[in-house]
PDB file of C-alpha atoms in Angstrom:
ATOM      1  CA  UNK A   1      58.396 -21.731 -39.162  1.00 57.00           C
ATOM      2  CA  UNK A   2      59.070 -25.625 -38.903  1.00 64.00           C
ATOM      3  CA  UNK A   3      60.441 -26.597 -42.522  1.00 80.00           C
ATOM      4  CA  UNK A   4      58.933 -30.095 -43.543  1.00 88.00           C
ATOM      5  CA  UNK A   5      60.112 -32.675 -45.951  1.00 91.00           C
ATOM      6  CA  UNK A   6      57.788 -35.600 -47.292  1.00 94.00           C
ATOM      7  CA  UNK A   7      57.865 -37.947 -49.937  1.00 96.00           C
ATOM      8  CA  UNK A   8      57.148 -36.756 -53.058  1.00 94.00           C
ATOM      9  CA  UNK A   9      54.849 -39.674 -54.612  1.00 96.00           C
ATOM     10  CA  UNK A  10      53.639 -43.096 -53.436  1.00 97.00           C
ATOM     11  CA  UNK A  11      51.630 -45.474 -54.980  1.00 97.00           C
ATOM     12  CA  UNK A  12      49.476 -48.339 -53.229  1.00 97.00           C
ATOM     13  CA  UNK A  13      46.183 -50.549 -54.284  1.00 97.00           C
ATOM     14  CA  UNK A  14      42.773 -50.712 -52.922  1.00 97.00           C
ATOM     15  CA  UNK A  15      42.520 -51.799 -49.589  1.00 96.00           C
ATOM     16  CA  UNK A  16      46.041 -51.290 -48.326  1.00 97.00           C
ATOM     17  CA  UNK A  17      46.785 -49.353 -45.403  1.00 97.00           C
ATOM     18  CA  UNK A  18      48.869 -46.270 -46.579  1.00 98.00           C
ATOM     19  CA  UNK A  19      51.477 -44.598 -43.871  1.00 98.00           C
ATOM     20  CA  UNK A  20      52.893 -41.130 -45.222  1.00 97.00           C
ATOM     21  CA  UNK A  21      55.732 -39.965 -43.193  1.00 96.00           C
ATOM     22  CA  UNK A  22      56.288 -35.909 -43.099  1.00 94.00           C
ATOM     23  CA  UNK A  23      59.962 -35.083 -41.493  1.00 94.00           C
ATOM     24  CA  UNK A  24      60.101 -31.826 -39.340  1.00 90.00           C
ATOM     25  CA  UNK A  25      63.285 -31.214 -37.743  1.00 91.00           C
ATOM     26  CA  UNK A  26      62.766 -27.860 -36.150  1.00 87.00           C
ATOM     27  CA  UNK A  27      59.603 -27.984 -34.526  1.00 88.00           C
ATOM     28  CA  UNK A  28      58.841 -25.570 -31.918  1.00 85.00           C
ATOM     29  CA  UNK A  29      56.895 -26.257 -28.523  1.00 87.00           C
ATOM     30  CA  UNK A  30      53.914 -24.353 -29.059  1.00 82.00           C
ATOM     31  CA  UNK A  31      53.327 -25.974 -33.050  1.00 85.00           C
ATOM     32  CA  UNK A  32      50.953 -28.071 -34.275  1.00 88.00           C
ATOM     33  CA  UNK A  33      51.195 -30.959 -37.018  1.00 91.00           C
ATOM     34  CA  UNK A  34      48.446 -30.756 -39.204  1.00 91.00           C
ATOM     35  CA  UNK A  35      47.346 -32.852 -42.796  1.00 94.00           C
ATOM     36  CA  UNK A  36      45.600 -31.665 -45.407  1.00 95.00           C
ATOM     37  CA  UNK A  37      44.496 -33.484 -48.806  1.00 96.00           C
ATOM     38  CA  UNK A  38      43.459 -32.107 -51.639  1.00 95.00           C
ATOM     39  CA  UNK A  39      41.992 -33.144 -54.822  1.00 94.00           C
ATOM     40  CA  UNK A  40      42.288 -31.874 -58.467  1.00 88.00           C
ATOM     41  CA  UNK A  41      40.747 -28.828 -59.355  1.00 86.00           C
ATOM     42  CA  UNK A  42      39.645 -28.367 -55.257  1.00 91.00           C
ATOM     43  CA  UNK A  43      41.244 -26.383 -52.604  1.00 92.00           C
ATOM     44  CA  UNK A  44      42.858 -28.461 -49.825  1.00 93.00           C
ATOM     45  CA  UNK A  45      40.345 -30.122 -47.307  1.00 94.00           C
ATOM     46  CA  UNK A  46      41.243 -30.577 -43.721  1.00 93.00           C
ATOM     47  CA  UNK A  47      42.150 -34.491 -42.464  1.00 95.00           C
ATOM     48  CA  UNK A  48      43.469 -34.409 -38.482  1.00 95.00           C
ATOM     49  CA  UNK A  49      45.338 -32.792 -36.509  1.00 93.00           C
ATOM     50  CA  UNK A  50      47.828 -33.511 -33.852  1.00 93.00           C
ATOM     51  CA  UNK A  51      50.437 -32.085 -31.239  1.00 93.00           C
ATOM     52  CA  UNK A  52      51.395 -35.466 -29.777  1.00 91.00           C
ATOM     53  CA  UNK A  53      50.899 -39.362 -29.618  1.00 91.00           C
ATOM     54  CA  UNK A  54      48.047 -40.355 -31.627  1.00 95.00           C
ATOM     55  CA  UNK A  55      45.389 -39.280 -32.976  1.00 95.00           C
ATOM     56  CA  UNK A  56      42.313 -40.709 -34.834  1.00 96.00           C
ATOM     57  CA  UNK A  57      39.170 -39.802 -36.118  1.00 95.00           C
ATOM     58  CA  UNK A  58      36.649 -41.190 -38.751  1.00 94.00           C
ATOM     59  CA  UNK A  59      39.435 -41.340 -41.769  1.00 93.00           C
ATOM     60  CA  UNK A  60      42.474 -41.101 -40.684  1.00 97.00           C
ATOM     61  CA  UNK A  61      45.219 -41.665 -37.581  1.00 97.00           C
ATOM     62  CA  UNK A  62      47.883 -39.646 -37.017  1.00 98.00           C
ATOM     63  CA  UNK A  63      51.002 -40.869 -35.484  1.00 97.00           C
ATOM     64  CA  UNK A  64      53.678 -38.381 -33.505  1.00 97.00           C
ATOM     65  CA  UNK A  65      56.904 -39.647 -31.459  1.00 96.00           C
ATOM     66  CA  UNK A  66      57.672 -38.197 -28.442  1.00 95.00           C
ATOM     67  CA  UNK A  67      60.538 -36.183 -29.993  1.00 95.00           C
ATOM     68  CA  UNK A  68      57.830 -34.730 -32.643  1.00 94.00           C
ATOM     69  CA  UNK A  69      60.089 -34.468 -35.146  1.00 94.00           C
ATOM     70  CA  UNK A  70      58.605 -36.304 -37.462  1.00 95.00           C
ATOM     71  CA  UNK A  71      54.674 -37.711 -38.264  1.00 95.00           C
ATOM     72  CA  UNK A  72      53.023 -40.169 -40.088  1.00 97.00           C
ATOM     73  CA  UNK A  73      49.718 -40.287 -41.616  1.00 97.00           C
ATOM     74  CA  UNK A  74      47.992 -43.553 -41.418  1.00 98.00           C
ATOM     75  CA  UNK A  75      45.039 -44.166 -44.105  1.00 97.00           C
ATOM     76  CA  UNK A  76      43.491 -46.929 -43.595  1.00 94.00           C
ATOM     77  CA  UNK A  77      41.896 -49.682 -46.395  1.00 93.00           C
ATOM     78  CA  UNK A  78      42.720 -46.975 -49.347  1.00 96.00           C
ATOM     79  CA  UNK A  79      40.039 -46.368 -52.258  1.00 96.00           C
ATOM     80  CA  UNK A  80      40.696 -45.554 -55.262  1.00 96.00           C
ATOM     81  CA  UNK A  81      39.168 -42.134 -54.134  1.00 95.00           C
ATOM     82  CA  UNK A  82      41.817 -41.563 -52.288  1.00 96.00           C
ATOM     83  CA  UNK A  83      43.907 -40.334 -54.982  1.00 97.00           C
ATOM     84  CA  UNK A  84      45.148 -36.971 -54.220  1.00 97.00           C
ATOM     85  CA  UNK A  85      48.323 -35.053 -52.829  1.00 96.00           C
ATOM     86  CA  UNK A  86      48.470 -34.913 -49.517  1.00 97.00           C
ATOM     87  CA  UNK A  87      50.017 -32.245 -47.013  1.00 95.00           C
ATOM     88  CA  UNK A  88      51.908 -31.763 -43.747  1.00 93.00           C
ATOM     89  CA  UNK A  89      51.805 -28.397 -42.243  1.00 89.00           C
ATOM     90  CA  UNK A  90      53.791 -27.938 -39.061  1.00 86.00           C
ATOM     91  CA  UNK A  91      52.937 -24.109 -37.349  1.00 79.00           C
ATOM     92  CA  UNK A  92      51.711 -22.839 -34.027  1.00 69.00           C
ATOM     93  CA  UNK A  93      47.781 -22.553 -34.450  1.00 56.00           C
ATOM     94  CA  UNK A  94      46.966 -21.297 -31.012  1.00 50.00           C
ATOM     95  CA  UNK A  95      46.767 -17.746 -32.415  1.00 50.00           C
ATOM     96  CA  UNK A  96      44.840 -16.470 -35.106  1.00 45.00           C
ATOM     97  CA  UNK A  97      47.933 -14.518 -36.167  1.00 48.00           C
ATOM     98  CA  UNK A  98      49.778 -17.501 -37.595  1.00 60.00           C
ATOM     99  CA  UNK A  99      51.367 -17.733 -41.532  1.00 66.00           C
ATOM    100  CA  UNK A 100      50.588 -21.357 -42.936  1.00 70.00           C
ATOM    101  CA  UNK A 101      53.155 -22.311 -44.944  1.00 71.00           C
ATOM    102  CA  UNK A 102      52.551 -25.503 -47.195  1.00 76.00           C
ATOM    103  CA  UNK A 103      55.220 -27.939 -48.733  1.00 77.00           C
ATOM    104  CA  UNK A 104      54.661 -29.513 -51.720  1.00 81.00           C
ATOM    105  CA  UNK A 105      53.018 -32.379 -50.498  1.00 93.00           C
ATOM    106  CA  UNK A 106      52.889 -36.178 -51.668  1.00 96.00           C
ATOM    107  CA  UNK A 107      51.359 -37.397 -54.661  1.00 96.00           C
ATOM    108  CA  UNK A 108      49.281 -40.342 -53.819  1.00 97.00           C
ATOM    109  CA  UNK A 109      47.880 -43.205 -56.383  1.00 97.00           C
ATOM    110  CA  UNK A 110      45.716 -45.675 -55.664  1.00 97.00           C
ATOM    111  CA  UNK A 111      45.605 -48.464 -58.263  1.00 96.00           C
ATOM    112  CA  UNK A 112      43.044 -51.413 -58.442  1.00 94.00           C
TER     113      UNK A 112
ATOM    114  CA  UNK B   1      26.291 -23.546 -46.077  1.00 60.00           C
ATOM    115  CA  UNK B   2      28.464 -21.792 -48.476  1.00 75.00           C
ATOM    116  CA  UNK B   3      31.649 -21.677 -46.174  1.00 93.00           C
ATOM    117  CA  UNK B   4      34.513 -20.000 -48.223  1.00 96.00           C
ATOM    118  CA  UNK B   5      33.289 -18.504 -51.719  1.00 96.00           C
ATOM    119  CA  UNK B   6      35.487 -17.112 -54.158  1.00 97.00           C
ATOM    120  CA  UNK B   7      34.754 -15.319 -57.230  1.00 96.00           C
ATOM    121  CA  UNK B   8      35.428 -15.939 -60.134  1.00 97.00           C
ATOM    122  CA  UNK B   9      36.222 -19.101 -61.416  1.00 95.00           C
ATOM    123  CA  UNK B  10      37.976 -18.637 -64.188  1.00 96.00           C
ATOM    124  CA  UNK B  11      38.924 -15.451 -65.721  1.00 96.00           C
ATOM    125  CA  UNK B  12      41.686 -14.579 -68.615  1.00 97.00           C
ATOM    126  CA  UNK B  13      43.611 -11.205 -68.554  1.00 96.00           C
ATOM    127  CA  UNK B  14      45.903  -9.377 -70.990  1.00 97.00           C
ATOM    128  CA  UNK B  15      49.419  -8.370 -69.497  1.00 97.00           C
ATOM    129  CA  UNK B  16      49.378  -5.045 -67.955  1.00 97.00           C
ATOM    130  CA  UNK B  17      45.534  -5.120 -66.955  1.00 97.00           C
ATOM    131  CA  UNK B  18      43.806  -4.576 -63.303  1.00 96.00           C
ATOM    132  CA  UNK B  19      41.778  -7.372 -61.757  1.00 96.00           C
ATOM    133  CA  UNK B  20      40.683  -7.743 -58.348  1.00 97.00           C
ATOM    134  CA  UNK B  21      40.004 -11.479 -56.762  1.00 98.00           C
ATOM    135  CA  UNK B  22      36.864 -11.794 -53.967  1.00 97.00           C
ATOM    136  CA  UNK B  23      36.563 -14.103 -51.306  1.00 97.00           C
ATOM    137  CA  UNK B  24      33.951 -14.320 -48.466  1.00 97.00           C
ATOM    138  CA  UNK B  25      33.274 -16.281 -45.573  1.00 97.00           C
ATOM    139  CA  UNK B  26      30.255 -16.901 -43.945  1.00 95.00           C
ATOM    140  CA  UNK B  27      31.404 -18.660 -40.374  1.00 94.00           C
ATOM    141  CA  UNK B  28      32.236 -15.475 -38.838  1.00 93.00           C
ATOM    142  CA  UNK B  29      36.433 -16.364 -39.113  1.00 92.00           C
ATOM    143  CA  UNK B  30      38.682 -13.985 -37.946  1.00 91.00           C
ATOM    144  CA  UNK B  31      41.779 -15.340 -40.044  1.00 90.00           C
ATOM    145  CA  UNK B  32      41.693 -15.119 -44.145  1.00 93.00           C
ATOM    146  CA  UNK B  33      44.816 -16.036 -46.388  1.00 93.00           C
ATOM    147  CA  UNK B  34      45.473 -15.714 -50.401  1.00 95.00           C
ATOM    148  CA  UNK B  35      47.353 -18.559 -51.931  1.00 94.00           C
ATOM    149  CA  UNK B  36      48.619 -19.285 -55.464  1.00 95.00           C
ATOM    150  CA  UNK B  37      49.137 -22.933 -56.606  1.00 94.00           C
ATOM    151  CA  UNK B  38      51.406 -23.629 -59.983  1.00 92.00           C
ATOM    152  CA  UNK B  39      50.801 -26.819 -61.640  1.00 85.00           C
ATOM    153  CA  UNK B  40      52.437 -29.304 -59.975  1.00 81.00           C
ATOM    154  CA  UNK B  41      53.232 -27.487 -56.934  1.00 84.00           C
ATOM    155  CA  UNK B  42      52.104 -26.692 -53.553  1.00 86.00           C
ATOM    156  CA  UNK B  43      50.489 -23.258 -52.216  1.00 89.00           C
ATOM    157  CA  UNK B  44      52.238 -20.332 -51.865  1.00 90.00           C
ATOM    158  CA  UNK B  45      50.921 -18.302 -49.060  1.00 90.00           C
ATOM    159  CA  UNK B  46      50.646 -14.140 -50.825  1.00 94.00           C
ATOM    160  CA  UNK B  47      49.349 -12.394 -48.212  1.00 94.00           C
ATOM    161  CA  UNK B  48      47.023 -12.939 -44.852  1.00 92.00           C
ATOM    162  CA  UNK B  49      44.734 -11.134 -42.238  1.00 92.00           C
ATOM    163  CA  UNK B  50      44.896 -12.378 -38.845  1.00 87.00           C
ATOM    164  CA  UNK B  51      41.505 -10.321 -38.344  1.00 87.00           C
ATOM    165  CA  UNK B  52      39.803  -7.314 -39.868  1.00 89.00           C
ATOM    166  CA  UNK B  53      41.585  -4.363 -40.346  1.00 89.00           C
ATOM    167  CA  UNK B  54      45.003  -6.486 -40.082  1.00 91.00           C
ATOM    168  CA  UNK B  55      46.900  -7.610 -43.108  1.00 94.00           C
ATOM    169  CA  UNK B  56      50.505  -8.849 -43.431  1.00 92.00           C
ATOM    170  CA  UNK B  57      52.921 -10.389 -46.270  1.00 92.00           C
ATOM    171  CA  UNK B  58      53.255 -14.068 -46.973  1.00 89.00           C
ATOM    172  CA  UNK B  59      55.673 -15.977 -48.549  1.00 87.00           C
ATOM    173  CA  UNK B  60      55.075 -14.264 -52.384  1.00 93.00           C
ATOM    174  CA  UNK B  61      53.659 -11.056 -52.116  1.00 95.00           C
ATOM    175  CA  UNK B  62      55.594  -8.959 -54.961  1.00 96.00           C
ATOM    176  CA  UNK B  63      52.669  -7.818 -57.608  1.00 96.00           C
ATOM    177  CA  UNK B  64      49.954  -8.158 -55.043  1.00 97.00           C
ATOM    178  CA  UNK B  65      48.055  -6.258 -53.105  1.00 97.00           C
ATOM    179  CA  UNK B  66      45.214  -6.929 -50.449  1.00 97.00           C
ATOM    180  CA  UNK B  67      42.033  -5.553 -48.678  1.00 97.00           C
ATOM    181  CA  UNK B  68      40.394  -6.922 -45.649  1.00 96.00           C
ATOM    182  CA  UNK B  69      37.213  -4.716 -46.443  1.00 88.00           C
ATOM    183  CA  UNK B  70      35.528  -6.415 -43.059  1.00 94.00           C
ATOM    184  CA  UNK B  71      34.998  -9.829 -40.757  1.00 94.00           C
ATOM    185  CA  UNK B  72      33.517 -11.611 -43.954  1.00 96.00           C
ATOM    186  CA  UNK B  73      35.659 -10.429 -46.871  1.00 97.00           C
ATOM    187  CA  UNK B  74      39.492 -10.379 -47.661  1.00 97.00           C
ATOM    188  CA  UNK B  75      40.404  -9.152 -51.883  1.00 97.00           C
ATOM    189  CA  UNK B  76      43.376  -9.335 -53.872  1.00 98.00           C
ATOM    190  CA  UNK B  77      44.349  -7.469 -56.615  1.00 98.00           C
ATOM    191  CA  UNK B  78      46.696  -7.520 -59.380  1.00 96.00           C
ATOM    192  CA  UNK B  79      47.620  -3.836 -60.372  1.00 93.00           C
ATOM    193  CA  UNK B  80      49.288  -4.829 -63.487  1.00 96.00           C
ATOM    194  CA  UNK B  81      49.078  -8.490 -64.724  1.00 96.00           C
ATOM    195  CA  UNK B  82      52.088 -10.137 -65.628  1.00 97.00           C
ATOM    196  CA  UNK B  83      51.924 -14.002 -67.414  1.00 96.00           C
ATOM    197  CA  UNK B  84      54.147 -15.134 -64.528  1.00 96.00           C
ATOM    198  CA  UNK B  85      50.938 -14.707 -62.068  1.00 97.00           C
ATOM    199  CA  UNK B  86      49.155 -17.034 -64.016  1.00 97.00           C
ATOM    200  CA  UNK B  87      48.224 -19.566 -61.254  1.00 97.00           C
ATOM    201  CA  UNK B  88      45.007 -20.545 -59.117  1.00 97.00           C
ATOM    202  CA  UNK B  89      44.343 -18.889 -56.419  1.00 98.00           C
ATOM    203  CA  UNK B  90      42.840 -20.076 -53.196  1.00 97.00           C
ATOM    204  CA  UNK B  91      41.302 -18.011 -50.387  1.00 97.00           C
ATOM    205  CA  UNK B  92      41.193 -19.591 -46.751  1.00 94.00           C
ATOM    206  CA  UNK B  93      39.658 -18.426 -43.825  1.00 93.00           C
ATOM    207  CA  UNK B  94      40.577 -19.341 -39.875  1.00 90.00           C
ATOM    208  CA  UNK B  95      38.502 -19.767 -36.592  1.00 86.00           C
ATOM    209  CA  UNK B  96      40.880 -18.744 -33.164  1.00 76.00           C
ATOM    210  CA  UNK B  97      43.069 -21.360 -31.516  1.00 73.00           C
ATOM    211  CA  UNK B  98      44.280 -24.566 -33.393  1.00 71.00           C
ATOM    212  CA  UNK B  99      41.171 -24.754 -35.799  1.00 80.00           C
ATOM    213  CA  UNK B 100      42.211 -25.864 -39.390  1.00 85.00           C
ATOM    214  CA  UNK B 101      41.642 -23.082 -42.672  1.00 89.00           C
ATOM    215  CA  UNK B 102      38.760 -23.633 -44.647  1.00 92.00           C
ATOM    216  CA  UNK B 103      39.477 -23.062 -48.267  1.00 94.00           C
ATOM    217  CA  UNK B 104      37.297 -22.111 -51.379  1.00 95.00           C
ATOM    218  CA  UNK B 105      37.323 -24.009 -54.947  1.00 93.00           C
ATOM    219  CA  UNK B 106      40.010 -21.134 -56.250  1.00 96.00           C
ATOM    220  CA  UNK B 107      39.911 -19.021 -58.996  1.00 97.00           C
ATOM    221  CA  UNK B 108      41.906 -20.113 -62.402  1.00 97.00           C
ATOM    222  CA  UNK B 109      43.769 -16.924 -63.498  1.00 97.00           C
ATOM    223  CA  UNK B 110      45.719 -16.548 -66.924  1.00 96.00           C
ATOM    224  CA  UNK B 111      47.601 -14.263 -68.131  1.00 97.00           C
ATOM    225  CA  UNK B 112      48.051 -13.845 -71.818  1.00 95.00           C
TER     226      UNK B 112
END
């Protein structure tokens, strides 16, 4: 399982783009790079998923180089609703056999 | 729809008791997973079923125990409570392929 490494906290203000950038050395061929957030007192709630170049949907872009060994979440125009810890998993998804393993994620505050 | 429901919320137990944690999913997922979550920290996966009548140790599974009683419901049970499993716990289920987990709203265990 592909160990990854993110920042621990960031803080930004309203309307700011937010990049977090999640560090995984070892990925294998067949793995995925996937983001979750999660709010207080919630369970984590899926954002995008990736396995190379870009992706984007309705809140979020996701940004992979072609060595995949790192990624970066792109959030754009933060809220302060946006406030929440957000994780990178890194894990091959194309069998229903698969542990999960989460990091501890990054703390993100959104100030007005 | 109800997705991933867990039950109970909350619940308080004295050291040494039995308790048994229920989670069921209602989008027909072959995958289910038990985490804990510390304050402060990220999930720890306990134990997971890749589909019914599978299940298979996570990252924490000492003090634990698991059922996968069929497609739609995956338990966890504490034989003997100890205060170092006070956590919350959050159940997840899986679709095939590279689909993300869904997770419930977790149940807030303490251990007195």
């Amino acid at each position: 399982l592909a160990k990854t490494t993110q920042p621990i906290s960031m803080d930004s203000y309203e309307g700011q783009e937010v990049n977090i950038t999640c560090s995984h050395n070892n990925i294998a061929t067949n793995d995925y790079i996937t983001w979750y957030q999660q709010f207080p007192s919630q369970g984590p709630r899926f954002i995008i998923q990736g396995y190379k170049t870009k992706v984007t949907n309705e809140v979020a872009s996701l940004f992979i180089p072609a060595d995949r060994k790192s990624s970066t979440l792109s959030l754009p125009r933060v809220s302060l609703s946006d406030t929440a810890v957000y994780y990178c998993l890194v894990g091959a998804l194309v069998s229903s056999a698969s542990k999960i393993i989460f990091g501890s994620g990054t703390r993100l505050s959104i100030r007005p | 729809n109800a997705g991933v429901t867990q039950t109970p919320k909350f619940q308080v137990l004295k050291t040494g008791q039995s308790m048994t944690l229920q989670c069921a999913q209602d989008m027909n997922h072959n995958s289910m997973y038990w985490y804990r979550q510390d304050p402060g920290m990220g999930l720890r996966l306990i134990y997971y079923s890749a589909s019914e009548g599978t299940t298979d140790k996570g990252e924490v599974p000492n003090g634990y125990n698991v059922s996968r009683l069929n497609k739609r419901e995956f338990s966890l049970r504490l034989e003997s409570a100890a205060p170092s499993q006070t956590s919350v716990y959050f159940c997840a289920s899986r679709d095939l392929g590279n689909q993300p987990q869904h997770f419930g709203d977790g149940t807030r265990l303490s251990i007195l």
